[in-house]
Tab-separated table of C-alpha atoms in Angstrom:
chain	number	residue	atom	x	y	z
A	1	MET	CA	108.355	106.765	95.959
A	2	THR	CA	106.774	107.918	92.699
A	3	ASN	CA	104.406	110.875	92.804
A	4	PRO	CA	101.484	109.841	90.553
A	5	MET	CA	100.601	113.411	89.630
A	6	LEU	CA	104.133	114.418	88.638
A	7	ALA	CA	104.716	111.110	86.851
A	8	SER	CA	101.499	111.589	84.869
A	9	MET	CA	102.423	115.189	84.020
A	10	ARG	CA	105.861	114.093	82.778
A	11	ARG	CA	104.288	111.356	80.670
A	12	ASP	CA	101.760	113.707	79.103
A	13	GLY	CA	104.441	116.317	78.485
A	14	ARG	CA	106.455	113.682	76.664
A	15	LEU	CA	103.412	112.609	74.628
A	16	LEU	CA	102.485	116.182	73.707
A	17	ARG	CA	105.992	116.898	72.442
A	18	GLY	CA	105.589	114.014	69.998
A	19	ARG	CA	102.059	114.971	68.943
A	20	PRO	CA	102.031	118.571	67.702
A	21	TRP	CA	98.298	118.650	66.917
A	22	ASP	CA	97.386	117.444	70.402
A	23	LEU	CA	99.629	120.178	71.772
A	24	ALA	CA	98.063	122.721	69.420
A	25	MET	CA	94.562	121.979	70.715
A	26	ILE	CA	95.474	123.184	74.197
A	27	THR	CA	97.905	125.977	73.290
A	28	TRP	CA	97.825	128.107	70.151
A	29	VAL	CA	94.445	126.988	68.796
A	30	PRO	CA	92.521	128.206	71.905
A	31	LEU	CA	94.613	131.380	71.950
A	32	LEU	CA	93.859	132.007	68.281
A	33	ALA	CA	90.145	131.338	68.864
A	34	VAL	CA	89.831	133.822	71.742
A	35	MET	CA	91.809	136.410	69.774
A	36	LEU	CA	89.376	136.031	66.864
A	37	LEU	CA	86.424	136.507	69.209
A	38	ALA	CA	87.988	139.612	70.735
A	39	TRP	CA	88.714	141.018	67.275
A	40	MET	CA	85.196	140.239	66.039
A	41	PHE	CA	83.564	142.357	68.764
A	42	SER	CA	86.240	145.053	68.891
A	43	ALA	CA	83.893	147.587	67.250
A	44	GLY	CA	81.869	147.589	70.481
A	45	LEU	CA	78.684	148.949	68.938
A	46	PRO	CA	77.363	148.125	65.464
A	47	HIS	CA	77.351	151.236	63.288
A	48	ARG	CA	75.751	152.121	59.973
A	49	LEU	CA	73.218	149.302	59.859
A	50	PRO	CA	71.733	149.379	56.348
A	51	VAL	CA	68.094	150.395	55.979
A	52	ALA	CA	66.026	151.259	52.941
A	53	VAL	CA	63.530	154.117	52.654
A	54	TRP	CA	60.227	153.904	50.805
A	55	ASP	CA	59.212	157.556	50.439
A	56	GLN	CA	55.679	157.725	49.008
A	57	ASP	CA	55.143	161.341	50.070
A	58	HIS	CA	58.024	163.121	48.295
A	59	SER	CA	57.554	166.232	50.405
A	60	SER	CA	60.108	168.499	52.051
A	61	LEU	CA	59.156	166.999	55.431
A	62	SER	CA	59.717	163.425	54.229
A	63	ARG	CA	63.072	164.424	52.730
A	64	GLN	CA	63.991	166.006	56.048
A	65	LEU	CA	63.161	162.721	57.782
A	66	VAL	CA	65.382	160.820	55.326
A	67	ARG	CA	68.243	163.255	55.964
A	68	MET	CA	67.846	162.788	59.704
A	69	LEU	CA	67.922	159.005	59.291
A	70	GLU	CA	71.079	159.249	57.212
A	71	ALA	CA	72.718	161.501	59.827
A	72	THR	CA	72.109	158.977	62.626
A	73	PRO	CA	75.391	157.118	63.362
A	74	GLY	CA	73.678	153.771	63.829
A	75	LEU	CA	71.853	153.848	60.486
A	76	ALA	CA	72.853	153.975	56.834
A	77	VAL	CA	70.212	154.634	54.179
A	78	ARG	CA	71.369	152.056	51.672
A	79	ALA	CA	68.636	152.458	49.081
A	80	GLN	CA	65.388	154.255	48.279
A	81	VAL	CA	62.833	151.767	47.041
A	82	LEU	CA	59.882	152.659	44.834
A	83	ASN	CA	57.290	149.984	45.566
A	84	ALA	CA	56.354	147.065	47.801
A	85	SER	CA	58.195	144.517	45.646
A	86	GLU	CA	61.477	146.366	45.964
A	87	ALA	CA	60.941	146.745	49.713
A	88	GLN	CA	60.284	143.016	50.006
A	89	TRP	CA	63.417	142.223	48.010
A	90	GLU	CA	65.542	144.456	50.244
A	91	LEU	CA	64.347	142.604	53.327
A	92	GLN	CA	64.390	139.070	51.933
A	93	SER	CA	67.830	139.450	50.378
A	94	MET	CA	69.065	140.945	53.686
A	95	ALA	CA	70.606	143.794	51.746
A	96	SER	CA	68.787	146.006	54.283
A	97	TYR	CA	67.748	145.030	57.779
A	98	ALA	CA	64.669	147.281	57.715
A	99	VAL	CA	62.543	149.456	55.449
A	100	VAL	CA	61.213	152.827	56.611
A	101	GLN	CA	57.938	153.607	54.823
A	102	ILE	CA	56.731	157.212	54.636
A	103	PRO	CA	53.123	156.952	53.415
A	104	PRO	CA	51.487	159.397	50.970
A	105	GLY	CA	49.901	162.438	52.605
A	106	PHE	CA	52.441	162.375	55.428
A	107	ALA	CA	53.265	166.097	55.279
A	108	GLN	CA	49.629	167.091	54.667
A	109	ASP	CA	48.472	165.173	57.750
A	110	VAL	CA	51.124	166.854	59.858
A	111	LYS	CA	50.153	170.316	58.604
A	112	ARG	CA	46.479	169.653	59.359
A	113	GLY	CA	47.312	168.540	62.877
A	114	ARG	CA	46.352	164.917	62.275
A	115	ALA	CA	48.405	161.967	63.381
A	116	ALA	CA	50.814	160.773	60.693
A	117	ASP	CA	52.459	157.375	60.746
A	118	VAL	CA	55.958	156.350	59.753
A	119	VAL	CA	56.056	152.581	59.230
A	120	LEU	CA	59.155	150.586	60.137
A	121	MET	CA	59.291	147.100	58.630
A	122	HIS	CA	62.170	145.193	60.196
A	123	ASN	CA	63.480	141.653	60.358
A	124	ALA	CA	62.614	140.713	63.941
A	125	GLN	CA	64.386	137.376	63.543
A	126	LEU	CA	67.651	139.332	63.770
A	127	SER	CA	66.846	140.607	67.228
A	128	THR	CA	70.030	142.580	67.859
A	129	HIS	CA	69.899	144.370	64.509
A	130	SER	CA	66.185	144.910	64.910
A	131	SER	CA	66.341	146.404	68.396
A	132	LEU	CA	69.133	148.809	67.461
A	133	ILE	CA	67.293	150.003	64.343
A	134	GLN	CA	64.027	150.390	66.262
A	135	ARG	CA	65.780	152.484	68.881
A	136	ASP	CA	67.403	154.809	66.350
A	137	VAL	CA	64.326	155.201	64.124
A	138	ARG	CA	62.155	155.894	67.185
A	139	GLN	CA	64.562	158.607	68.287
A	140	VAL	CA	64.666	160.210	64.841
A	141	VAL	CA	60.888	160.201	64.400
A	142	GLY	CA	60.409	161.470	67.947
A	143	THR	CA	62.824	164.330	67.347
A	144	LEU	CA	61.100	165.266	64.091
A	145	SER	CA	57.670	165.042	65.693
A	146	ALA	CA	58.681	167.170	68.664
A	147	GLY	CA	60.180	169.787	66.356
A	148	VAL	CA	57.010	169.974	64.262
A	149	GLU	CA	54.789	170.226	67.344
A	150	MET	CA	56.915	172.906	68.955
A	151	GLN	CA	56.861	174.996	65.772
A	152	ALA	CA	53.096	174.684	65.586
A	153	ARG	CA	52.613	175.694	69.218
A	154	ALA	CA	55.035	178.571	68.852
A	155	LYS	CA	52.967	179.869	65.915
A	156	ARG	CA	49.882	179.710	68.109
A	157	GLY	CA	51.650	181.897	70.662
A	158	ASP	CA	52.416	179.394	73.403
A	159	PRO	CA	55.258	180.612	75.634
A	160	ARG	CA	58.560	178.969	74.726
A	161	GLN	CA	59.286	178.101	78.371
A	162	ALA	CA	56.022	176.148	78.669
A	163	LEU	CA	56.442	174.213	75.444
A	164	ALA	CA	58.658	171.516	76.849
A	165	VAL	CA	56.322	170.888	79.785
A	166	ARG	CA	53.199	170.786	77.623
A	167	MET	CA	54.832	168.533	75.096
A	168	GLU	CA	55.667	165.886	77.700
A	169	PRO	CA	53.881	166.502	81.029
A	170	VAL	CA	54.853	163.040	82.354
A	171	ARG	CA	58.372	161.848	81.672
A	172	THR	CA	60.113	158.543	82.125
A	173	SER	CA	63.671	158.758	83.412
A	174	LEU	CA	65.623	155.704	82.268
A	175	VAL	CA	68.771	155.192	84.329
A	176	SER	CA	71.214	152.602	82.974
A	177	LEU	CA	73.450	151.306	85.729
A	178	PHE	CA	75.705	148.742	84.088
A	179	ASN	CA	77.279	148.751	80.623
A	180	ILE	CA	75.697	152.137	80.003
A	181	SER	CA	76.877	152.359	76.423
A	182	THR	CA	75.469	148.857	75.646
A	183	ASN	CA	78.893	147.902	74.378
A	184	TYR	CA	78.708	144.490	72.730
A	185	GLU	CA	82.372	143.859	73.384
A	186	GLN	CA	81.662	143.960	77.119
A	187	PHE	CA	78.351	142.164	76.725
A	188	LEU	CA	79.128	139.383	74.253
A	189	ALA	CA	82.893	138.976	73.817
A	190	ALA	CA	83.546	138.777	77.553
A	191	ALA	CA	80.821	136.148	77.900
A	192	LEU	CA	81.639	134.112	74.788
A	193	ILE	CA	85.334	133.641	75.544
A	194	PRO	CA	84.732	131.663	78.787
A	195	ALA	CA	81.965	129.741	76.980
A	196	LEU	CA	84.488	128.766	74.303
A	197	LEU	CA	87.006	127.723	76.958
A	198	HIS	CA	84.280	125.637	78.608
A	199	ILE	CA	83.799	123.738	75.346
A	200	LEU	CA	87.536	123.335	74.800
A	201	GLY	CA	88.032	122.253	78.419
A	202	MET	CA	85.434	119.495	78.214
A	203	THR	CA	86.838	118.362	74.882
A	204	ALA	CA	90.402	118.319	76.241
A	205	GLY	CA	89.321	116.347	79.328
A	206	ALA	CA	87.493	113.766	77.244
A	207	TRP	CA	90.370	113.538	74.774
A	208	SER	CA	93.080	113.195	77.432
A	209	VAL	CA	91.469	110.180	79.100
A	210	GLY	CA	89.767	108.752	76.024
A	211	ARG	CA	93.059	108.764	74.127
A	212	GLU	CA	94.527	106.293	76.635
A	213	LEU	CA	91.588	103.991	76.022
A	214	ARG	CA	91.802	104.316	72.252
A	215	ASP	CA	95.557	103.734	72.218
A	216	HIS	CA	95.246	100.734	74.563
A	217	THR	CA	97.589	102.438	77.023
A	218	LEU	CA	95.366	102.855	80.073
A	219	GLY	CA	97.317	100.222	81.973
A	220	GLU	CA	100.649	101.660	80.889
A	221	TRP	CA	99.560	105.129	82.088
A	222	MET	CA	98.569	103.867	85.518
A	223	ASP	CA	101.640	101.666	85.768
A	224	GLU	CA	103.882	104.645	85.098
A	225	ALA	CA	101.935	106.799	87.571
A	226	ALA	CA	102.335	104.140	90.286
A	227	ASN	CA	105.851	102.905	89.584
A	228	GLY	CA	107.607	105.439	87.412
A	229	PRO	CA	108.734	105.199	83.772
A	230	PRO	CA	108.348	101.767	82.142
A	231	ASN	CA	112.097	101.444	81.391
A	232	GLY	CA	111.529	99.743	78.097
A	233	GLN	CA	108.906	97.270	79.165
A	234	PRO	CA	106.183	96.513	76.610
A	235	ASP	CA	103.006	98.610	76.522
A	236	GLY	CA	100.444	97.722	79.110
A	237	LYS	CA	102.697	95.437	81.117
A	238	ARG	CA	102.639	96.322	84.769
A	239	HIS	CA	105.850	95.881	86.653
A	240	GLY	CA	105.095	97.029	90.204
A	241	ARG	CA	102.371	97.778	92.676
A	242	PRO	CA	98.867	98.107	91.213
A	243	ALA	CA	97.247	101.489	91.013
A	244	GLY	CA	94.977	102.290	93.936
A	245	ALA	CA	92.350	105.011	94.149
A	246	ALA	CA	94.839	107.640	95.358
A	247	THR	CA	97.212	106.802	92.522
A	248	VAL	CA	94.449	106.992	89.921
A	249	LEU	CA	93.229	110.318	91.331
A	250	GLY	CA	96.780	111.715	91.274
A	251	ALA	CA	97.389	110.410	87.760
A	252	LEU	CA	94.126	111.966	86.583
A	253	ALA	CA	95.019	115.312	88.164
A	254	GLY	CA	98.449	115.199	86.519
A	255	LYS	CA	96.965	114.389	83.138
A	256	LEU	CA	94.559	117.338	83.318
A	257	ALA	CA	97.079	119.763	84.808
A	258	LEU	CA	98.741	120.837	81.548
A	259	PRO	CA	95.460	121.548	79.677
A	260	TRP	CA	94.202	123.396	82.780
A	261	LEU	CA	97.280	125.615	82.918
A	262	SER	CA	97.237	126.343	79.204
A	263	LEU	CA	93.505	127.034	78.835
A	264	THR	CA	93.374	129.140	82.000
A	265	LEU	CA	96.307	131.212	80.782
A	266	CYS	CA	94.589	131.757	77.406
A	267	GLY	CA	91.409	132.900	79.160
A	268	LEU	CA	93.222	135.236	81.531
A	269	LEU	CA	95.163	136.832	78.691
A	270	ALA	CA	91.940	137.374	76.749
A	271	LEU	CA	90.112	138.892	79.727
A	272	LEU	CA	93.112	141.114	80.484
A	273	TRP	CA	93.030	142.368	76.920
A	274	LEU	CA	89.278	142.997	77.056
A	275	THR	CA	89.580	144.982	80.294
A	276	VAL	CA	92.984	146.582	80.792
A	277	GLY	CA	93.917	146.451	77.120
A	278	ARG	CA	90.678	148.076	75.980
A	279	GLY	CA	90.516	150.590	78.808
A	280	TRP	CA	87.512	149.211	80.649
A	281	VAL	CA	87.053	149.937	84.307
A	282	VAL	CA	86.387	146.680	86.147
A	283	ALA	CA	83.717	147.555	88.687
A	284	GLY	CA	84.529	144.619	90.981
A	285	SER	CA	87.493	142.308	91.377
A	286	PHE	CA	89.419	141.023	88.357
A	287	SER	CA	91.297	138.576	90.588
A	288	TRP	CA	88.014	137.024	91.646
A	289	VAL	CA	86.997	136.568	88.017
A	290	GLY	CA	90.414	135.012	87.310
A	291	LEU	CA	89.943	132.498	90.119
A	292	ALA	CA	86.466	131.656	88.889
A	293	LEU	CA	87.758	131.202	85.336
A	294	ALA	CA	90.421	128.786	86.605
A	295	ALA	CA	87.690	126.884	88.468
A	296	LEU	CA	85.472	126.825	85.369
A	297	VAL	CA	88.274	125.353	83.252
A	298	ALA	CA	88.970	122.788	85.985
A	299	VAL	CA	85.359	121.672	86.248
A	300	SER	CA	85.109	121.507	82.450
A	301	LEU	CA	88.161	119.250	82.241
A	302	ALA	CA	86.801	117.053	85.027
A	303	MET	CA	83.442	116.739	83.246
A	304	GLY	CA	85.177	115.652	80.045
A	305	ALA	CA	87.358	113.154	81.904
A	306	LEU	CA	84.295	111.744	83.665
A	307	LEU	CA	82.518	111.253	80.346
A	308	ALA	CA	85.471	109.265	78.984
A	309	ALA	CA	85.777	107.239	82.186
A	310	LEU	CA	82.085	106.415	82.281
A	311	THR	CA	81.641	105.516	78.628
A	312	LEU	CA	85.124	103.973	78.130
A	313	SER	CA	84.894	105.321	74.584
A	314	LEU	CA	86.725	108.315	73.134
A	315	ARG	CA	84.122	108.868	70.425
A	316	THR	CA	81.153	108.775	72.812
A	317	ALA	CA	82.946	111.004	75.308
A	318	LEU	CA	83.716	113.632	72.666
A	319	SER	CA	80.118	113.534	71.436
A	320	GLY	CA	78.862	113.956	74.976
A	321	ALA	CA	81.247	116.835	75.600
A	322	GLY	CA	79.923	118.660	72.550
A	323	LEU	CA	76.315	117.929	73.466
A	324	LEU	CA	76.699	119.281	76.995
A	325	SER	CA	79.021	122.229	76.484
A	326	ALA	CA	77.991	123.698	73.115
A	327	PRO	CA	74.566	125.028	74.247
A	328	ALA	CA	75.933	126.285	77.582
A	329	PHE	CA	75.933	129.920	76.473
A	330	ALA	CA	72.345	129.727	75.209
A	331	PHE	CA	71.200	128.422	78.601
A	332	SER	CA	73.332	130.808	80.653
A	333	GLY	CA	70.780	133.604	80.922
A	334	VAL	CA	73.081	136.104	79.201
A	335	GLY	CA	71.303	136.076	75.855
A	336	PHE	CA	67.827	134.994	77.032
A	337	PRO	CA	66.335	135.679	80.476
A	338	LEU	CA	66.859	132.700	82.754
A	339	LEU	CA	63.619	133.358	84.634
A	340	GLY	CA	61.746	133.422	81.324
A	341	MET	CA	62.714	129.834	80.450
A	342	PRO	CA	60.454	126.816	81.086
A	343	ALA	CA	61.162	125.019	84.346
A	344	SER	CA	62.945	122.108	82.652
A	345	ALA	CA	65.178	124.427	80.627
A	346	ARG	CA	65.916	126.471	83.728
A	347	GLY	CA	66.821	123.287	85.600
A	348	TRP	CA	69.209	122.318	82.821
A	349	ALA	CA	70.729	125.812	82.848
A	350	VAL	CA	71.274	125.749	86.607
A	351	SER	CA	72.985	122.359	86.378
A	352	MET	CA	75.615	123.710	83.973
A	353	PRO	CA	78.730	125.327	85.509
A	354	TYR	CA	78.996	128.015	82.853
A	355	THR	CA	75.666	129.535	83.955
A	356	HIS	CA	77.067	130.245	87.412
A	357	TYR	CA	80.403	131.484	86.104
A	358	ALA	CA	78.684	133.900	83.699
A	359	ARG	CA	76.714	135.365	86.582
A	360	LEU	CA	79.858	135.802	88.685
A	361	GLN	CA	81.660	137.495	85.812
A	362	LEU	CA	78.789	139.943	85.306
A	363	GLU	CA	78.687	140.651	89.036
A	364	GLN	CA	82.375	141.469	89.176
A	365	PHE	CA	83.065	143.015	85.767
A	366	GLN	CA	80.049	145.267	85.349
A	367	MET	CA	78.022	145.404	88.571
A	368	GLY	CA	80.738	145.772	91.204
A	369	ALA	CA	79.069	143.270	93.519
A	370	PRO	CA	80.740	142.530	96.862
A	371	ILE	CA	82.994	139.475	96.845
A	372	VAL	CA	80.882	137.757	99.473
A	373	GLN	CA	78.039	137.679	96.956
A	374	SER	CA	80.196	135.766	94.462
A	375	LEU	CA	81.854	133.514	97.035
A	376	PRO	CA	79.236	130.705	96.895
A	377	THR	CA	79.653	130.459	93.131
A	378	LEU	CA	83.415	129.992	93.334
A	379	CYS	CA	83.089	127.475	96.164
A	380	SER	CA	80.475	125.543	94.191
A	381	LEU	CA	82.718	125.321	91.138
A	382	VAL	CA	85.628	124.027	93.233
A	383	LEU	CA	83.396	121.516	95.034
A	384	ALA	CA	81.924	120.317	91.735
A	385	THR	CA	85.446	119.787	90.385
A	386	LEU	CA	86.394	117.628	93.370
A	387	VAL	CA	83.229	115.531	93.116
A	388	LEU	CA	83.657	115.037	89.374
A	389	MET	CA	87.316	114.064	89.828
A	390	LEU	CA	86.335	111.441	92.393
A	391	LEU	CA	83.674	110.060	90.081
A	392	ALA	CA	86.132	110.041	87.181
A	393	THR	CA	88.615	108.186	89.397
A	394	ALA	CA	86.023	105.492	90.052
A	395	GLY	CA	85.322	105.331	86.326
A	396	VAL	CA	89.003	104.916	85.430
A	397	MET	CA	89.385	102.184	88.038
A	398	ARG	CA	86.440	100.418	86.456
A	399	GLY	CA	88.138	100.823	83.088
A	400	LEU	CA	91.319	99.221	84.443
A	401	ARG	CA	89.274	96.143	85.233
A	402	ARG	CA	87.806	96.066	81.721
A	403	PRO	CA	90.758	95.692	79.294
A	404	ASP	CA	88.304	94.308	76.744
A	405	LYS	CA	87.070	97.894	76.348
A	406	TRP	CA	90.520	99.235	75.497
A	407	GLY	CA	91.432	99.923	71.902
A	408	GLY	CA	87.965	100.951	70.760
A	409	ARG	CA	87.066	104.374	69.467
């Protein structure tokens, strides 16, 4: 008796050997894409972000501030502008991400004990660049200000031991617990790689099933899954028992098995490189993340297959796969707070599998959460895969009854 899953896997293996670009889309292209992402964020932290300085004071204190800015690892003083037009050009041309303005009378105000302002004009649209520059400039100005104040108090005879207390009688202790160094490789690369695999998984699922519709071979596929190889019979001609629900489900699982193996392997290799290869310490369980990644790829493939089975159109299924999977990262809560979204956007985010996977990965990679906390997420992904596969099976069976839909794009 023919095993539908194995028969479908053999058929797809045979097809992929004859179609190198189809094979590439589930093998070396995903691997190349995740390698590029890993390489892009390999610096970890952005360094030497270009800023311009508009020094209108030209005093020794303002020059000291400029030297301190230049000595900060996160900043690079790219240019010294002379007027507002040049400052505007630096920002609008994006040659510099910010302009530090030191107004006239800066040193005089400090000497007289009056408050002196240093103005930071930054491009807030580039939020990552902006936040890093704000942090570094705030630290530099704070250090300069504290030094000036301590010198002044020392001249007035305040005891050195009491200076620190008087300077800051109430302190805020900020304790970072996870990703202490704010490494963007851990923050973004580790999150973007599964998001990319989610997109590729949905696309591969839609393509695998939609291709049978486009090529008018849906009947041939099911015939081979139910009765074995066609033995030279013409395309689409059935020569044995018809395909039942179990056969269709097995054939669907066999068709998606090769993309699932390949994409999961690509993702695991990438995550291994980002953790073991880069010397990270995984706070939780890497194995648990690996299982969740395999489940995410499976549910992505099932979603793509369901789209093709429902629409009976390769083109519509691919469009739907892109529409659903491409914004998954934006709605995941990694880049924008999930609880800060409107209710409808939050509902959309919760309905997407990547949102739940991203949370599990953060729990295990950075936060060291107990496995029992991540267990519901993994179970939900597996359950969603089973439900989607059953729905896709019903859709394919409907497609078998509609040969008039075969052959379209």
